[in-house]
XYZ file of C-alpha atoms in Angstrom:
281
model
C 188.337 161.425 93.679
C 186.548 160.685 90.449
C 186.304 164.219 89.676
C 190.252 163.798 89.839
C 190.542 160.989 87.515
C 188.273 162.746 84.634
C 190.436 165.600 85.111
C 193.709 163.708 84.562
C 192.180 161.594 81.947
C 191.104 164.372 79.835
C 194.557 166.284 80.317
C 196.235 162.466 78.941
C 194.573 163.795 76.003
C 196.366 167.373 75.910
C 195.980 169.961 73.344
C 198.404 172.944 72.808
C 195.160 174.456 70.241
C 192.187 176.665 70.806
C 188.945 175.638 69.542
C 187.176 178.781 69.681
C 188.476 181.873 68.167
C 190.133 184.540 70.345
C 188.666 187.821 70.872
C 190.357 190.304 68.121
C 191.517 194.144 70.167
C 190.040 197.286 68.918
C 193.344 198.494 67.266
C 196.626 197.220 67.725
C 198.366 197.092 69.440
C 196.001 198.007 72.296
C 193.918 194.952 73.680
C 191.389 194.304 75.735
C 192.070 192.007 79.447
C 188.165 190.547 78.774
C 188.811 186.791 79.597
C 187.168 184.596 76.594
C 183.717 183.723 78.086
C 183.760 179.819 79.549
C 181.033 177.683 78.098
C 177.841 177.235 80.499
C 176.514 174.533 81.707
C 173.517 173.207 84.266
C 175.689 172.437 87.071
C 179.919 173.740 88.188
C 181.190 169.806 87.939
C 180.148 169.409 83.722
C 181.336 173.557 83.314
C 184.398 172.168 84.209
C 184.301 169.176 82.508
C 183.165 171.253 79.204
C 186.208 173.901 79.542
C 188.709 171.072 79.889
C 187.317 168.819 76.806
C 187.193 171.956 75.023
C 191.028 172.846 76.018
C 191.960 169.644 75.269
C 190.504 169.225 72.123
C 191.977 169.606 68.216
C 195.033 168.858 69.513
C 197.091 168.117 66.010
C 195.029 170.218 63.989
C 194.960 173.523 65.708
C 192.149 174.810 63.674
C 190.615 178.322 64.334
C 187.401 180.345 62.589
C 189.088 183.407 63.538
C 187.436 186.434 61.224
C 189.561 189.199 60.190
C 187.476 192.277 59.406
C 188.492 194.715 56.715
C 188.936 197.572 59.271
C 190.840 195.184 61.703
C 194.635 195.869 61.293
C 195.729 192.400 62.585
C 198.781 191.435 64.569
C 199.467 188.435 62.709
C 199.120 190.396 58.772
C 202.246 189.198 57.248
C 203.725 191.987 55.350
C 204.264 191.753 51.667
C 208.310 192.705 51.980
C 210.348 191.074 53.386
C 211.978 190.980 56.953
C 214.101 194.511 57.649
C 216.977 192.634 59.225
C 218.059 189.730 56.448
C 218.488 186.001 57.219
C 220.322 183.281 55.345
C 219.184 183.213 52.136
C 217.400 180.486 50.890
C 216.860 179.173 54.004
C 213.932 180.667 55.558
C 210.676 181.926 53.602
C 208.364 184.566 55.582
C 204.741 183.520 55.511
C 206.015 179.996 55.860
C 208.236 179.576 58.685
C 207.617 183.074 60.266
C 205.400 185.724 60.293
C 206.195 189.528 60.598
C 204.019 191.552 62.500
C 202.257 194.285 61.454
C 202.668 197.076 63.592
C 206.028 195.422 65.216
C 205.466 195.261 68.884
C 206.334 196.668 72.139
C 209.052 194.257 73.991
C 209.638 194.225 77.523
C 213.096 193.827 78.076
C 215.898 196.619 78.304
C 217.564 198.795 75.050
C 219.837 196.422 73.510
C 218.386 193.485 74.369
C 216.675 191.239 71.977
C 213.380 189.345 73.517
C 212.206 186.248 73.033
C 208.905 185.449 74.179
C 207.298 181.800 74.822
C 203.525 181.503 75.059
C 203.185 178.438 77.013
C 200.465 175.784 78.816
C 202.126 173.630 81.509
C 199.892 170.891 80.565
C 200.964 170.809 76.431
C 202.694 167.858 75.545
C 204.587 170.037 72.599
C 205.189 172.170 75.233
C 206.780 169.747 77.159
C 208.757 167.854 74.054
C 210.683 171.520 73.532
C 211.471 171.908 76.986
C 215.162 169.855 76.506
C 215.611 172.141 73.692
C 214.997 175.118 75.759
C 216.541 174.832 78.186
C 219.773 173.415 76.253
C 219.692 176.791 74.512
C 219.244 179.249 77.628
C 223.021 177.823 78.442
C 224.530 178.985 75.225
C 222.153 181.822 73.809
C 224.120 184.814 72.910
C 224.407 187.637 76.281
C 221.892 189.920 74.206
C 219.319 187.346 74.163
C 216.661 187.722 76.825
C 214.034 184.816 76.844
C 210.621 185.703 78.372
C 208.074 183.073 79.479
C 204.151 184.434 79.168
C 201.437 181.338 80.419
C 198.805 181.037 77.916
C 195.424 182.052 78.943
C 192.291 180.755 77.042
C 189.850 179.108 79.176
C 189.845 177.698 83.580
C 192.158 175.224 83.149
C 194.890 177.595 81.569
C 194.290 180.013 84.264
C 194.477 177.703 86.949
C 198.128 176.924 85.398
C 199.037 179.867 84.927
C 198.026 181.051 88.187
C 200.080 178.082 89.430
C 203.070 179.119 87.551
C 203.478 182.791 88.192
C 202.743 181.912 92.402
C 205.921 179.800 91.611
C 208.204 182.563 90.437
C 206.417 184.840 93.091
C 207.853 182.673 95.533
C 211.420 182.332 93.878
C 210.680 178.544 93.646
C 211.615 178.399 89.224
C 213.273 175.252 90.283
C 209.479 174.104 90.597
C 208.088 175.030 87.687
C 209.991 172.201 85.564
C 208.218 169.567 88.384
C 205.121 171.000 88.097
C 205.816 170.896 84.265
C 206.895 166.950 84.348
C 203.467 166.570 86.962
C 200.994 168.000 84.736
C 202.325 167.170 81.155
C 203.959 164.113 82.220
C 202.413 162.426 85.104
C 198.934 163.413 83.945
C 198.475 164.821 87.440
C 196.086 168.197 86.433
C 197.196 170.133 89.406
C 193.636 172.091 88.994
C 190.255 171.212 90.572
C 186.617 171.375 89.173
C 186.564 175.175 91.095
C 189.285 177.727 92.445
C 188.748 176.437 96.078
C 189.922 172.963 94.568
C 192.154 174.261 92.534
C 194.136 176.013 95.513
C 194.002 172.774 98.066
C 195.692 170.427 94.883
C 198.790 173.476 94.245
C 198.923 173.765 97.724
C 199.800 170.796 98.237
C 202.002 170.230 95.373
C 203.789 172.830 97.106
C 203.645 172.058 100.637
C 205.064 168.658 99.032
C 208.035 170.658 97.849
C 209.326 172.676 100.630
C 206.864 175.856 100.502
C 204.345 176.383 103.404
C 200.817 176.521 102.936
C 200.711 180.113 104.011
C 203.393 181.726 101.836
C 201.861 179.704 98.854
C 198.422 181.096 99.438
C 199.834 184.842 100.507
C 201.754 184.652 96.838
C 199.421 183.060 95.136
C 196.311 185.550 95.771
C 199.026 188.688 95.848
C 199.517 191.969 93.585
C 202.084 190.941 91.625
C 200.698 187.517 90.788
C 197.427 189.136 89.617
C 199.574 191.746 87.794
C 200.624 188.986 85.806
C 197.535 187.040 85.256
C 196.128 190.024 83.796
C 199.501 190.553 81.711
C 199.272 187.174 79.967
C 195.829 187.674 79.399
C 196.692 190.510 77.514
C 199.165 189.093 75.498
C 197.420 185.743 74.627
C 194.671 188.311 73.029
C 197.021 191.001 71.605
C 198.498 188.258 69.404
C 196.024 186.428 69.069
C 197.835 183.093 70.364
C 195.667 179.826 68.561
C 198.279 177.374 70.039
C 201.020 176.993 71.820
C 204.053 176.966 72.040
C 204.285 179.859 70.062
C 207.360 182.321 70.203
C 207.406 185.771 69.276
C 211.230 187.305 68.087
C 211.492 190.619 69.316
C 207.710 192.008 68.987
C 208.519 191.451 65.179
C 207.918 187.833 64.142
C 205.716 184.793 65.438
C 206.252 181.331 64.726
C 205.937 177.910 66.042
C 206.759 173.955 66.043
C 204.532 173.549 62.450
C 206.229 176.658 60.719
C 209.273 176.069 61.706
C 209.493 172.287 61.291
C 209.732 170.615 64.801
C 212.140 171.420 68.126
C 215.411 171.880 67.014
C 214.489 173.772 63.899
C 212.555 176.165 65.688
C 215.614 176.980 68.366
C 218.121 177.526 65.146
C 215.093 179.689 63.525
C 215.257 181.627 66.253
C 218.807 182.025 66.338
C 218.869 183.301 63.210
C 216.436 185.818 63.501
C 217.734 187.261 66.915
C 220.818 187.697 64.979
C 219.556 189.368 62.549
C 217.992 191.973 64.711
C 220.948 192.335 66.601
C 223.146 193.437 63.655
C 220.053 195.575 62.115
């Protein structure tokens, strides 16, 4: 119980930034599925204790000592030109409110289609404030619009909710992930223990609580297809090099986020305009 409450009172003081720098791939757009390396510590109650404070940490300032080598190509190089497809003019400066990647990458939604990807922590509370805005815009985003949700993955407690959410979706329970949103960025309720053991009896029950047995939550949440994904999101917090979240990605082409784009509803008609733009390009 009072490893509980230090776990929810550290996650009332959420952070959506990385402290430590994230692990730069070989080339691009190739990347490595090593999982950053979780502080040590004398005993498994203060390791856990250590990885949250450390998650949980810098939250406004979302400073990072990443190093960018001269013979590291890197994802997030803004290029010099400007963006191939063109946006209103005047109204949004590359380098400021977006950055386009250099190589562009690989999406993973059908020809025609225009992707937009959310890296995401279901215990961010800028996560959570964009959420209304989000979903507000899946009802009237254009047909060729396909949004894509991809759980940050940094340290335990981001793979314990990420775990958490993609055992959701396994089990066809979305309607859940919004609750276990509103628990753990809301409520304060972690929804992850000091271990995986832990970890497993608190989202069991959250489930159990919600109309999904204990045995299809445990079958889903230690199947295939949810490690599939864990190891996909892994990928993709390293390949771009996420520093703090939410951050979208337009297309494979351009990141951005709340600060560059200047707050929620900004950031939606930011990305409006540049899914528009690569849909007439």
């Amino acid at each position: 119980m009072i490893r509980f409450l230090s776990l929810a009172a550290v996650l009332a003081l959420c952070a959506c930034a990385r402290q430590e720098p994230a692990p730069a791939p070989s080339a691009p757009p190739a990347a490595t599925n090593t999982a950053p390396t979780a502080p040590s510590s004398s005993t498994p109650a203060a390791g856990t204790q250590s990885e949250i404070e450390q998650a949980t940490r810098s939250q406004e300032s979302g400073d990072s000592d990443t190093e960018h080598t001269p013979s590291d190509t890197s994802l997030e190089q803004m290029a010099a030109a400007p963006a191939a497809a063109p946006l209103p003019a005047g109204k949004w400066q590359p380098g400021v409110n977006y950055t386009l990647l250099v190589p562009a990458q690989p999406t993973s939604v059908a020809a025609g289609k225009i992707e937009v990807m959310e890296v995401f922590w279901l215990a961010c509370p800028h996560c959570y404030a964009l959420e209304p805005f989000i979903r507000s815009w899946l009802k009237s985003k254009p047909a060729y619009v396909e949004f894509v949700r991809v759980p940050v993955i940094w340290q335990e407690i981001h793979k314990a909710h990420a775990r958490l959410y993609y055992t959701l979706l396994a089990l066809g329970r979305q309607d859940l992930v919004a609750k276990a949103f509103d628990t753990i960025a809301a409520q304060r309720v972690p929804l992850a223990g000091g271990d995986e053991q832990e970890t497993l009896k608190l989202q069991q029950k959250f489930a159990t609580d919600n109309g999904v047995s204990a045995d299809d939550f445990a079958k889903a949440y230690n199947s295939f297809t949810v490690n599939s994904n864990m190891m996909r999101a892994e990928e993709i917090t390293q390949r771009y090099r996420v520093q703090g979240v939410p951050f979208v990605v337009v297309n494979g082409k351009y990141t951005t986020d709340l600060a560059q784009a200047g707050g929620e509803a900004k950031l939606i008609e930011l990305i409006n305009d540049l899914t528009a733009a690569e849909h007439s390009h």
